[in-house]
N, C-alpha and C. Protein backbone atom coordinates (compact mmCIF):
# COMPACT_ATOMS: atom_id res chain seq x y z
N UNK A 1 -1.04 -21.82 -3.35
CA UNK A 1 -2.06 -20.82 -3.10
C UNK A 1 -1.51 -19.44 -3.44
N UNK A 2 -2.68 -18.65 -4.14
CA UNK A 2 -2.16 -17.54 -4.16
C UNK A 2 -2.93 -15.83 -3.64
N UNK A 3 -2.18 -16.21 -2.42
CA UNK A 3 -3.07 -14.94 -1.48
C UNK A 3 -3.29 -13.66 -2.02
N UNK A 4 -2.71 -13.35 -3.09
CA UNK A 4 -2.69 -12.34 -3.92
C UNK A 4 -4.11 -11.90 -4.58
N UNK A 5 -4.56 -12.88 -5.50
CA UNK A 5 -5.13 -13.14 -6.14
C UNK A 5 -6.72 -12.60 -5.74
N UNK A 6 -6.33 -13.54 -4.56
CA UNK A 6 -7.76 -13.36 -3.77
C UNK A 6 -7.95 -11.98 -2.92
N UNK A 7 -6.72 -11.55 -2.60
CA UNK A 7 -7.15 -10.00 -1.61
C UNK A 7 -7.42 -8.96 -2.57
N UNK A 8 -6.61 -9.04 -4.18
CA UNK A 8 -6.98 -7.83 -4.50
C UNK A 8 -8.54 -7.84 -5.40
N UNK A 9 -9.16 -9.17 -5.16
CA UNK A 9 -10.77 -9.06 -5.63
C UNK A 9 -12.11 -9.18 -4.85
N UNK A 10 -11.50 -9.24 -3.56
CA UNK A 10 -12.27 -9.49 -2.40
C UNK A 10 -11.80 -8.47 -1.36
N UNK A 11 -11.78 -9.32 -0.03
CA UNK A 11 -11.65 -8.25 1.41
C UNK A 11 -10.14 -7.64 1.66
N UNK A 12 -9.95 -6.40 1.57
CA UNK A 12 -8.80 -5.73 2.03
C UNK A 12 -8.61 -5.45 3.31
N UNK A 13 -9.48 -6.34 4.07
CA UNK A 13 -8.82 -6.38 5.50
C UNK A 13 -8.70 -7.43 6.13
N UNK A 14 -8.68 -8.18 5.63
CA UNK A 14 -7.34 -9.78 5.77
C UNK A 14 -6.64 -9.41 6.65
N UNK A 15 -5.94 -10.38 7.54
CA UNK A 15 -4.84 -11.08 8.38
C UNK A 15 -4.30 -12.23 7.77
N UNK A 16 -2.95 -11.72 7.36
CA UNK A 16 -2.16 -12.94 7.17
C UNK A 16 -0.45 -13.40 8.00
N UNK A 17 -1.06 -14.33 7.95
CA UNK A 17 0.20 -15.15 9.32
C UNK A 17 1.09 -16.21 8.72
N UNK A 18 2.01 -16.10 8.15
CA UNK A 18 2.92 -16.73 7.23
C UNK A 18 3.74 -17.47 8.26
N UNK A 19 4.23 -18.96 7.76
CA UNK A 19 4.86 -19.49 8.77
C UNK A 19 6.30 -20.35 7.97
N UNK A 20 7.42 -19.94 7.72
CA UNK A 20 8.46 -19.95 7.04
C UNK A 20 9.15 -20.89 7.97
N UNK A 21 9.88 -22.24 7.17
CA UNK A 21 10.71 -23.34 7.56
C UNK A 21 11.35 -23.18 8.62
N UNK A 22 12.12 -23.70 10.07
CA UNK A 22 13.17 -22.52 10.18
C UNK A 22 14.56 -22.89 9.93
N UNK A 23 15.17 -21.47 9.71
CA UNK A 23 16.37 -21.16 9.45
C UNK A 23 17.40 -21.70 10.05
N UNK A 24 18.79 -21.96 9.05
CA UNK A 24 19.79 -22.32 10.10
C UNK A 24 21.19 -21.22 9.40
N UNK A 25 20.57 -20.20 8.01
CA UNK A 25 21.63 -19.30 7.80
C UNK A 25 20.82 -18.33 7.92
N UNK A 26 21.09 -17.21 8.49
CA UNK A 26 20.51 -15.63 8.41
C UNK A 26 20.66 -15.36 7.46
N UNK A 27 22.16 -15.61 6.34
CA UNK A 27 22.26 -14.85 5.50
C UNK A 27 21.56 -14.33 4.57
N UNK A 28 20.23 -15.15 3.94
CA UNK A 28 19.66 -14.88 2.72
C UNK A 28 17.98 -14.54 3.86
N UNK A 29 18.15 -14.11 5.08
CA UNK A 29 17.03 -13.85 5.55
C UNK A 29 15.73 -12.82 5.02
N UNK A 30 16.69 -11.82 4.92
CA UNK A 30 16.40 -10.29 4.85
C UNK A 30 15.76 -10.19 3.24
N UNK A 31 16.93 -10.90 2.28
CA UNK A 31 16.38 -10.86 0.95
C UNK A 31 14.94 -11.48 0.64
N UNK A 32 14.96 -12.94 1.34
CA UNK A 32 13.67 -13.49 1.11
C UNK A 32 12.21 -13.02 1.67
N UNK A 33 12.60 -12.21 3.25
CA UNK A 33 11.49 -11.25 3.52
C UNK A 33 11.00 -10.13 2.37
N UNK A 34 11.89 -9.92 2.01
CA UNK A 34 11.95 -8.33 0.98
C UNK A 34 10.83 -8.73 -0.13
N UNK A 35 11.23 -10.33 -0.61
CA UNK A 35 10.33 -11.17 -1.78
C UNK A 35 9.13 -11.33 -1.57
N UNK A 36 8.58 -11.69 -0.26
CA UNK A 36 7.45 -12.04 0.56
C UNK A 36 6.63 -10.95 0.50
N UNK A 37 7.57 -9.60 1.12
CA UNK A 37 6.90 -7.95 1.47
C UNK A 37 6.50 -7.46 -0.43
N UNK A 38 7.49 -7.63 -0.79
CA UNK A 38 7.53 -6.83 -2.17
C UNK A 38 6.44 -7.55 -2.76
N UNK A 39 5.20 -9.06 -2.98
CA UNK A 39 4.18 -9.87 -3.29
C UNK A 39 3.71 -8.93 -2.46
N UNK A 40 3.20 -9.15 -1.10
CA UNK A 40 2.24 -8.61 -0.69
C UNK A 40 2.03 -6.95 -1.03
N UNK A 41 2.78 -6.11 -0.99
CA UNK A 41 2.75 -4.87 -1.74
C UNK A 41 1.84 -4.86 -3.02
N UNK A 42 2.81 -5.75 -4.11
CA UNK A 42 1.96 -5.38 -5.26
C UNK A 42 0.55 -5.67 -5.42
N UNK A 43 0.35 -6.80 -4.64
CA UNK A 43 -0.92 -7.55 -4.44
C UNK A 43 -2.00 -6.63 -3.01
N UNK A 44 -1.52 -5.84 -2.66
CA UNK A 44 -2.24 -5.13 -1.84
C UNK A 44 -2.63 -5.87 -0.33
N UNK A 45 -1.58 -6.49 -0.04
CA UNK A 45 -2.01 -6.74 1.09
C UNK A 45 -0.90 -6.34 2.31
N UNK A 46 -1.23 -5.80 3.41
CA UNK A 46 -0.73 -5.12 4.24
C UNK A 46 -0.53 -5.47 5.19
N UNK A 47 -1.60 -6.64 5.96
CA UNK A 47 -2.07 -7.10 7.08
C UNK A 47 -1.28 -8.41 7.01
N UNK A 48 -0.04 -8.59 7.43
CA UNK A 48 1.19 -9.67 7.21
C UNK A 48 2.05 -9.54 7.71
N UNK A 49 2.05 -10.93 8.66
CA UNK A 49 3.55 -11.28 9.68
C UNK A 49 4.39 -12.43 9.12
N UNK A 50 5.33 -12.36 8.98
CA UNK A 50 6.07 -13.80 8.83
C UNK A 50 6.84 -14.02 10.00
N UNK A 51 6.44 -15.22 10.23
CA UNK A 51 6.67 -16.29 11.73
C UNK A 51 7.68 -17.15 11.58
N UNK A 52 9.36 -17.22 12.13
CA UNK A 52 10.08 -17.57 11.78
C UNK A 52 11.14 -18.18 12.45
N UNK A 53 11.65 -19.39 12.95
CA UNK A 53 12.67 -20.07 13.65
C UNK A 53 14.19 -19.91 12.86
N UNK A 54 15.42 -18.93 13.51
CA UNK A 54 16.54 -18.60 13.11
C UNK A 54 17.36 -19.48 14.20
N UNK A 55 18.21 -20.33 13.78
CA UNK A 55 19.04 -21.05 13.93
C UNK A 55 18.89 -21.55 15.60
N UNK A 56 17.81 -22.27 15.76
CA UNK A 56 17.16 -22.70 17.16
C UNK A 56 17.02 -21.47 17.92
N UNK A 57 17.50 -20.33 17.90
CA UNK A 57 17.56 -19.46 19.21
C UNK A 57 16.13 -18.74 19.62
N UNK A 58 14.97 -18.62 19.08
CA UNK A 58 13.93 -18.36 18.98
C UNK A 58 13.06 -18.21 17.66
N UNK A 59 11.67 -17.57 17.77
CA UNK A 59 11.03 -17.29 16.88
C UNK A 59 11.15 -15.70 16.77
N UNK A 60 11.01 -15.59 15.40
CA UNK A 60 11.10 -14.19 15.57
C UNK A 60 9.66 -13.60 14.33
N UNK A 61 9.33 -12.79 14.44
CA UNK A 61 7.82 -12.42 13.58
C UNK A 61 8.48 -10.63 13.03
N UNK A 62 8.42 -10.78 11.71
CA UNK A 62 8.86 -9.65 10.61
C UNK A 62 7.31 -9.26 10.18
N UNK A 63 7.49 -7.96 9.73
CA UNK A 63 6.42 -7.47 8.75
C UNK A 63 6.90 -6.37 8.03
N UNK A 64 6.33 -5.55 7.12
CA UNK A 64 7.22 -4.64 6.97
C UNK A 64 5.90 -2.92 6.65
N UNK A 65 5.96 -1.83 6.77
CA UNK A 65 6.00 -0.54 7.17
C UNK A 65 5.68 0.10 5.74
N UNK A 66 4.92 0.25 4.67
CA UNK A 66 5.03 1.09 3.77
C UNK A 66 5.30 2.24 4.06
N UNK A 67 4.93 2.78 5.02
CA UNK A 67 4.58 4.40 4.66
C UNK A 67 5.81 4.47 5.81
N UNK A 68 6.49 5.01 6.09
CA UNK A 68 7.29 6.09 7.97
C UNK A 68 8.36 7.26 7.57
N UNK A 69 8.41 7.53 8.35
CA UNK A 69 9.34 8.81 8.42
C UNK A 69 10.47 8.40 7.82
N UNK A 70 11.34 7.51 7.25
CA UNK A 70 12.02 7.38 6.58
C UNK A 70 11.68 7.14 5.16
N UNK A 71 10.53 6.68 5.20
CA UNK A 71 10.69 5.88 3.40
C UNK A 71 8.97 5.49 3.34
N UNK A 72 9.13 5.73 1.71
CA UNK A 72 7.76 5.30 1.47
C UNK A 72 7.51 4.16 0.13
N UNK A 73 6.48 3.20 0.25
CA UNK A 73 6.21 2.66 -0.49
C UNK A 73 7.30 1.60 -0.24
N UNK A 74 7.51 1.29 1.14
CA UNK A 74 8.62 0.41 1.46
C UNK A 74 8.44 -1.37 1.73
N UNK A 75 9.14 -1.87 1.49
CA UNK A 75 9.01 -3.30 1.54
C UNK A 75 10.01 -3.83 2.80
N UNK A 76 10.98 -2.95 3.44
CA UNK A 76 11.84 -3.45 4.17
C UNK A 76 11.40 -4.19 5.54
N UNK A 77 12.18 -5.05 5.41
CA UNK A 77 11.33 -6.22 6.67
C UNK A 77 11.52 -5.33 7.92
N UNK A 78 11.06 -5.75 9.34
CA UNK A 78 10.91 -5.17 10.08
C UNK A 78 10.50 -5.88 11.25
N UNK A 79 11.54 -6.23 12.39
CA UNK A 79 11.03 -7.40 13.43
C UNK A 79 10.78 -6.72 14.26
N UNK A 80 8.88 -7.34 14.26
CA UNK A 80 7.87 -6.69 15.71
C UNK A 80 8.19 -7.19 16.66
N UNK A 81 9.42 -8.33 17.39
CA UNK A 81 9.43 -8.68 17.82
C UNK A 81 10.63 -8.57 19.19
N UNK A 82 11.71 -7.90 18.34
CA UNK A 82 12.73 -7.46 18.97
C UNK A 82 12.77 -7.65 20.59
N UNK A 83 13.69 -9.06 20.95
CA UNK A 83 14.13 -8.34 22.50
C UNK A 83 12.94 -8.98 23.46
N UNK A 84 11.35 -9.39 22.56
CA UNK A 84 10.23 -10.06 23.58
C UNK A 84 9.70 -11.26 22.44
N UNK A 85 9.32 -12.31 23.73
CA UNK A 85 8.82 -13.16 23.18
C UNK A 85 7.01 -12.77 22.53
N UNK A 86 6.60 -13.54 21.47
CA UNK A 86 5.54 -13.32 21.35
C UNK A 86 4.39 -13.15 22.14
N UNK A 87 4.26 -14.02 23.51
CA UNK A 87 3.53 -13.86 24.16
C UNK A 87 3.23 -12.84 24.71
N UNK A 88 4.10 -11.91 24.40
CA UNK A 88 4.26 -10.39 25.41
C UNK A 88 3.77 -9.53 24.47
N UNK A 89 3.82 -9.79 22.82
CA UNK A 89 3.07 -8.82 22.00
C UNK A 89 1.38 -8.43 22.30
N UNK A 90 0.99 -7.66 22.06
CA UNK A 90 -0.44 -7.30 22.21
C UNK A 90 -1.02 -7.83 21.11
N UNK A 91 -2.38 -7.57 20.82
CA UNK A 91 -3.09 -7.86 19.41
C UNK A 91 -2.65 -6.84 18.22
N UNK A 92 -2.50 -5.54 18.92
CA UNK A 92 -2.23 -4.11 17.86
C UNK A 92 -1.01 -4.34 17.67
N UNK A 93 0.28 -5.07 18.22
CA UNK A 93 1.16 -5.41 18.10
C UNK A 93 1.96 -5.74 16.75
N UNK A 94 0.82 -6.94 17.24
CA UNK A 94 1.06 -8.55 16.19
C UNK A 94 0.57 -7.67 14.69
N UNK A 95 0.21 -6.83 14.86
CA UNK A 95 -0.97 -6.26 13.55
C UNK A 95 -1.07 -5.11 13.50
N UNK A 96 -0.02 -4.21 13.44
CA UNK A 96 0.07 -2.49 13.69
C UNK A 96 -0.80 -2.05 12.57
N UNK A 97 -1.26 -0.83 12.80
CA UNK A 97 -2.15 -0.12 11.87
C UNK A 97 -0.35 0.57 10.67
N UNK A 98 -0.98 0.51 9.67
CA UNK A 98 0.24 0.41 8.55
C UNK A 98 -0.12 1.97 8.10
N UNK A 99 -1.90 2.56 7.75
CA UNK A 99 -2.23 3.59 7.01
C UNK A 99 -2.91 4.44 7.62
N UNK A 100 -2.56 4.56 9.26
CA UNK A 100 -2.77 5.59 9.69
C UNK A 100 -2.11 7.28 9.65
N UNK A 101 -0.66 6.92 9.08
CA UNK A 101 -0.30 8.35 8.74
C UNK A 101 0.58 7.60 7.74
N UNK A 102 0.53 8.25 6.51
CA UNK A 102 1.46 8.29 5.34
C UNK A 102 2.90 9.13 5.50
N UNK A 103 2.78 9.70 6.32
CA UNK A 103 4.25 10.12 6.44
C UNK A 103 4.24 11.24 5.40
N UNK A 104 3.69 11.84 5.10
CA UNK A 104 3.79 12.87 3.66
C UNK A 104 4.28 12.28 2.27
N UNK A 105 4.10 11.18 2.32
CA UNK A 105 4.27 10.31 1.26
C UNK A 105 3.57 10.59 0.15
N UNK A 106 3.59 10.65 -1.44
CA UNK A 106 2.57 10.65 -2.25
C UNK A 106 1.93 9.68 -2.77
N UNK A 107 0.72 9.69 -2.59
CA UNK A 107 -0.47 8.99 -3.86
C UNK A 107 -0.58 9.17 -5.01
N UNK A 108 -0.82 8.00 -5.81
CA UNK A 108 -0.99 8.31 -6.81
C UNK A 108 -2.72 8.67 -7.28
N UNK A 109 -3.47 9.02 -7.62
CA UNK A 109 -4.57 9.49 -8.44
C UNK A 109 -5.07 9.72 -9.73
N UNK A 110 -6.09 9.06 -10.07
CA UNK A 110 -6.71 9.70 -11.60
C UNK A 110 -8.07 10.64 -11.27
N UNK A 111 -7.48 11.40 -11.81
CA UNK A 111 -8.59 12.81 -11.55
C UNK A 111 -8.89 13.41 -12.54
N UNK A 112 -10.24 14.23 -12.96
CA UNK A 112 -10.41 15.33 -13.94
C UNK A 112 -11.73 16.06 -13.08
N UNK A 113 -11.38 17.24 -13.56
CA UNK A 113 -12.55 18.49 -13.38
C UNK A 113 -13.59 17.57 -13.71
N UNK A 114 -14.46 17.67 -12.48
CA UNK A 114 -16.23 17.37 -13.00
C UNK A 114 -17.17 18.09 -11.62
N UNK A 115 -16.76 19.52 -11.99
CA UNK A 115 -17.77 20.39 -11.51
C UNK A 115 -19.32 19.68 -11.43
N UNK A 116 -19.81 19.92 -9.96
CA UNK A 116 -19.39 20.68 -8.71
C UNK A 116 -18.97 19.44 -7.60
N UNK A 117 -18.67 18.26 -8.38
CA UNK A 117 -18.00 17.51 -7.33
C UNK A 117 -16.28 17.66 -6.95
N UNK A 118 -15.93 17.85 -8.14
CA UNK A 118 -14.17 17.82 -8.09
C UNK A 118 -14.16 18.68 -9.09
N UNK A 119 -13.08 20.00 -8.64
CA UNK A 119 -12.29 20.67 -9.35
C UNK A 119 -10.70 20.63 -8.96
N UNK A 120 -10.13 20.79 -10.01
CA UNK A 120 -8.78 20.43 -10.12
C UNK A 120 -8.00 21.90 -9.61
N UNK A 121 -6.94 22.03 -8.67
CA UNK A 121 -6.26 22.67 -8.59
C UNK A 121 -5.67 23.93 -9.91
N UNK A 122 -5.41 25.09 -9.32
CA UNK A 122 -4.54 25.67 -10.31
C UNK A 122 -3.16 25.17 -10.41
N UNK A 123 -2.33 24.72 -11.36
CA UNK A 123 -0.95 24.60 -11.14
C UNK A 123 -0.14 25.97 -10.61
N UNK A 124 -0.39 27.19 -10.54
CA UNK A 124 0.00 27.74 -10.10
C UNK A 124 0.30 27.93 -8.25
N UNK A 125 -0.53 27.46 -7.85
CA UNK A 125 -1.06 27.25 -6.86
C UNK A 125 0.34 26.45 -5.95
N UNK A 126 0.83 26.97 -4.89
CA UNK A 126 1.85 26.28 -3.65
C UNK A 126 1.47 25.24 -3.23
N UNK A 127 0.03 25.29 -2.85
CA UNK A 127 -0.57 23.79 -1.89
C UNK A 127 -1.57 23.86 -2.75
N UNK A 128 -1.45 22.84 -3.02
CA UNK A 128 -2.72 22.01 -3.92
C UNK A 128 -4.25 21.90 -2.70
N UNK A 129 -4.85 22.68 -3.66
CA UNK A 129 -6.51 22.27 -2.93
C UNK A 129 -7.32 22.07 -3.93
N UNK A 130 -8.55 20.59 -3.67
CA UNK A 130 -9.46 21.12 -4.31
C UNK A 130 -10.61 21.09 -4.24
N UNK A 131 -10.79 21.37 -5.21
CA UNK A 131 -12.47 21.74 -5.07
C UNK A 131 -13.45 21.09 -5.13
N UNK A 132 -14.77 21.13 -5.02
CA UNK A 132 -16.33 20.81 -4.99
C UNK A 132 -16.09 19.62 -3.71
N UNK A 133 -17.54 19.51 -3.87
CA UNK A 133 -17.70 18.32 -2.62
C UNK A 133 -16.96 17.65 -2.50
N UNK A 134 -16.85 16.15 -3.16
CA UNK A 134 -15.34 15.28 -3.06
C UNK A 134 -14.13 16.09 -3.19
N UNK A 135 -13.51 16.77 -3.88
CA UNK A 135 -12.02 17.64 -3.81
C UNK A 135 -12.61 18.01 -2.09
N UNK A 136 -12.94 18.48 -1.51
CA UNK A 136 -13.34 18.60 0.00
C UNK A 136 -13.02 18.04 0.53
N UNK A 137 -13.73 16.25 0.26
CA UNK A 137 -13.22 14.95 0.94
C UNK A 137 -11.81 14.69 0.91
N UNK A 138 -11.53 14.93 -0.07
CA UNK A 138 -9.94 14.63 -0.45
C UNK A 138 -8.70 15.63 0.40
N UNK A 139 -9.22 16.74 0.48
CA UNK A 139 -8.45 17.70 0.93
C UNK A 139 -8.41 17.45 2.74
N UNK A 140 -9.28 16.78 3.17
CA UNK A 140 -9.36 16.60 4.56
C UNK A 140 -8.81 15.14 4.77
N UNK A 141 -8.80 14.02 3.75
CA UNK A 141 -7.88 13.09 3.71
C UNK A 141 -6.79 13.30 3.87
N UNK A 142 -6.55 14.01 3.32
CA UNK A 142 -4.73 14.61 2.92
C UNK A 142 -4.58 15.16 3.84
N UNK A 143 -5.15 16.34 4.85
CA UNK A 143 -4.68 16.80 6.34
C UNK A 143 -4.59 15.47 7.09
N UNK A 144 -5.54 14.75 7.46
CA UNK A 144 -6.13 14.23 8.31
C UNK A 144 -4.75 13.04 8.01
N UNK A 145 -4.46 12.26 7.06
CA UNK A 145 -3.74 10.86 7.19
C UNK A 145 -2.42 11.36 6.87
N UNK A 146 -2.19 12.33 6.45
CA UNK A 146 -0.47 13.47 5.94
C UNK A 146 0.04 12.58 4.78
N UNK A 147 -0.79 13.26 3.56
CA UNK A 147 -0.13 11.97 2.22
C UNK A 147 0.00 13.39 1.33
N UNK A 148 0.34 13.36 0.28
CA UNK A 148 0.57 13.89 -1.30
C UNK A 148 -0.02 13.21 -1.83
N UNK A 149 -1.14 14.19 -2.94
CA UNK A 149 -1.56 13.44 -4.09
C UNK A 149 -0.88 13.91 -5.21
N UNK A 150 -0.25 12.85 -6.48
CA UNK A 150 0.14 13.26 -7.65
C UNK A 150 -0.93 12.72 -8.09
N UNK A 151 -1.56 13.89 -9.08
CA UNK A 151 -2.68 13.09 -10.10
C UNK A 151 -2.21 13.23 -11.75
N UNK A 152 -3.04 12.32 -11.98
CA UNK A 152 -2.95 12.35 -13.75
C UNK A 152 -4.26 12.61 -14.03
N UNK A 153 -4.62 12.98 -15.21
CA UNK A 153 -5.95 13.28 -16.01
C UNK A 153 -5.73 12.21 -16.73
N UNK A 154 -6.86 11.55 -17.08
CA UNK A 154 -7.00 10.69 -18.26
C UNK A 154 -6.77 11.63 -19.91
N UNK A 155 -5.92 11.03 -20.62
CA UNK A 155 -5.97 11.70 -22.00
C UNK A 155 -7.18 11.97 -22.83
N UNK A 156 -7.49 12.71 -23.70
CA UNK A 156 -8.25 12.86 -24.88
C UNK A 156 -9.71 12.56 -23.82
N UNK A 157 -9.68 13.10 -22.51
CA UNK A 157 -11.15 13.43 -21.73
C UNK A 157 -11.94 11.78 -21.78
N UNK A 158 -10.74 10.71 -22.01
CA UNK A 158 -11.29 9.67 -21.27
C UNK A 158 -11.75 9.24 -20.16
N UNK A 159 -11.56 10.00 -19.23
CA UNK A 159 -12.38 10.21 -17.92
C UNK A 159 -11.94 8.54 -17.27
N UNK A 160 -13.53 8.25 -17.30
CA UNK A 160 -13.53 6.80 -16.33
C UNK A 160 -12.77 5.89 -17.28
N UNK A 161 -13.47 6.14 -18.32
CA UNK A 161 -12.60 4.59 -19.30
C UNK A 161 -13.71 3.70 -19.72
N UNK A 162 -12.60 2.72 -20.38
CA UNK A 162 -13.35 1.66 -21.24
C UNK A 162 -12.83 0.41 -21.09
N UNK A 163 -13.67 -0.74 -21.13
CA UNK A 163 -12.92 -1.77 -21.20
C UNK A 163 -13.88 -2.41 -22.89
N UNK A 164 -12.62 -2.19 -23.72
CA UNK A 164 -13.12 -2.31 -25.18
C UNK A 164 -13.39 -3.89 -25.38
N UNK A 165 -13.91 -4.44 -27.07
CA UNK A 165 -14.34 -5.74 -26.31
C UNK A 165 -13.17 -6.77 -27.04
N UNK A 166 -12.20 -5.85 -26.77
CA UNK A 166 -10.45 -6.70 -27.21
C UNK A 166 -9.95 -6.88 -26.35
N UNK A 167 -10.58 -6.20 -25.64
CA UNK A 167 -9.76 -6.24 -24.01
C UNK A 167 -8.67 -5.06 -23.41
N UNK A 168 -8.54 -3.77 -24.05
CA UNK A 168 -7.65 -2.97 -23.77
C UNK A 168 -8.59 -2.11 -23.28
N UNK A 169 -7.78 -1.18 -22.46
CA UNK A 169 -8.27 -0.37 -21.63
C UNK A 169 -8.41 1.09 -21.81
N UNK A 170 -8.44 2.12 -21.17
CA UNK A 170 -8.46 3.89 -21.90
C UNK A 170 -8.74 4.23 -20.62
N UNK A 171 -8.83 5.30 -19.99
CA UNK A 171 -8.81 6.30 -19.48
C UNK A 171 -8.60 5.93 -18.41
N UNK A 172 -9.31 6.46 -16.91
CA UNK A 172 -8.80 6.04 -15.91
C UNK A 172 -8.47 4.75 -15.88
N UNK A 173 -9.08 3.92 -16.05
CA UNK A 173 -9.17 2.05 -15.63
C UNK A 173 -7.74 1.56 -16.12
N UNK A 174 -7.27 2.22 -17.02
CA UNK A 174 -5.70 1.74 -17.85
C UNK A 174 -4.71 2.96 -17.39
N UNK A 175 -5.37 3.96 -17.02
CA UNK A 175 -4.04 4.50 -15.84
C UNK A 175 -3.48 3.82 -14.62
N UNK A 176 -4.74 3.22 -14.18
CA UNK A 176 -4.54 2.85 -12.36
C UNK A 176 -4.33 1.22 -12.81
N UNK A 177 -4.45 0.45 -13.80
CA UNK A 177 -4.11 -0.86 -14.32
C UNK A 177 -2.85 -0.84 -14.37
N UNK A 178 -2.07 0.23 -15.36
CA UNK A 178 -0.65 -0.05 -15.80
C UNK A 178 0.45 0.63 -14.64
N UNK A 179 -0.60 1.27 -13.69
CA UNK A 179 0.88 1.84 -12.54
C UNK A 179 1.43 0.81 -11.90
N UNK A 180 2.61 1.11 -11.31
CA UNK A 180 3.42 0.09 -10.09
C UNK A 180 2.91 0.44 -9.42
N UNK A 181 2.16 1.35 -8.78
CA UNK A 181 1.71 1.60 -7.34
C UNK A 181 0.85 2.64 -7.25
């Protein structure tokens, strides 16, 4: 199965509860979480515990943190479990909110001037603001969840884009296609 597949063309608010063999070496623990986190990343899914028996002594349940005060765009595992048995976790627990603050982390974006909904910042400009109605929306995103936007313009005023009938892409749709993130 590939959970991937299906979250990034359907519902982005999935729960997934992974349930891994159990262990009798720690050693290659951490790496194989990292493999698990680093799929669900690219594949956009966020909402993911892995449930895990280490060398009989208990279960232990990992997930991992994109955004925190240390690091962003992170895959590093992360045990919700530390120190209590599951039964003692809550529901918000088992399933922490991941994108409630970005940490001042940056986004990526495809943007162009299209007065009077969005105007583009001056580069001159210290703090990026912008303009028209949506640049509005955006600018109160960015207080409100504490992220950075880096944007790109589409080249040669490709704007939204194309999907040609070869199959290649142009403007926005083949910016936000070919990024890592």
């Amino acid at each position: 199965m590939d959970p991937g597949f299906y979250a990034q063309r359907n519902d982005f608010s999935e729960f997934y509860l992974m349930a891994m063999p159990p262990l009798t070496n720690r050693s290659h623990l951490m790496s194989e979480l990292t493999k698990i986190f680093d799929y669900c990343w690219r594949h956009y899914i966020l909402n993911v515990d892995v449930l895990l028996e280490v060398n009989g002594t208990g279960i232990e349940l990992y997930t991992y943190f994109p955004f925190s005060r240390e690091r962003c765009k992170s895959t590093l595992p992360i045990q919700l479990n530390r120190g209590k048995s599951l039964t003692e976790l809550s529901a918000s627990a088992l399933f922490p909110d991941k994108v409630r603050n970005f940490y001042g982390c940056s986004i990526m974006a495809v943007l162009w001037n299209v007065p009077p909904y969005v105007t583009l910042p001056k580069p001159e400009q210290d703090v990026l603001q912008y303009g028209g109605v949506e640049g509005e929306f955006l600018n109160l995103l960015i207080a409100k969840l504490n992220f950075d936007v880096k944007y790109i313009t589409p080249p040669r005023n490709e704007q939204r884009g194309l999907v040609m009938p070869n199959g290649t892409l142009t403007g926005a749709i083949k910016i936000v296609r070919i990024s890592k993130y």
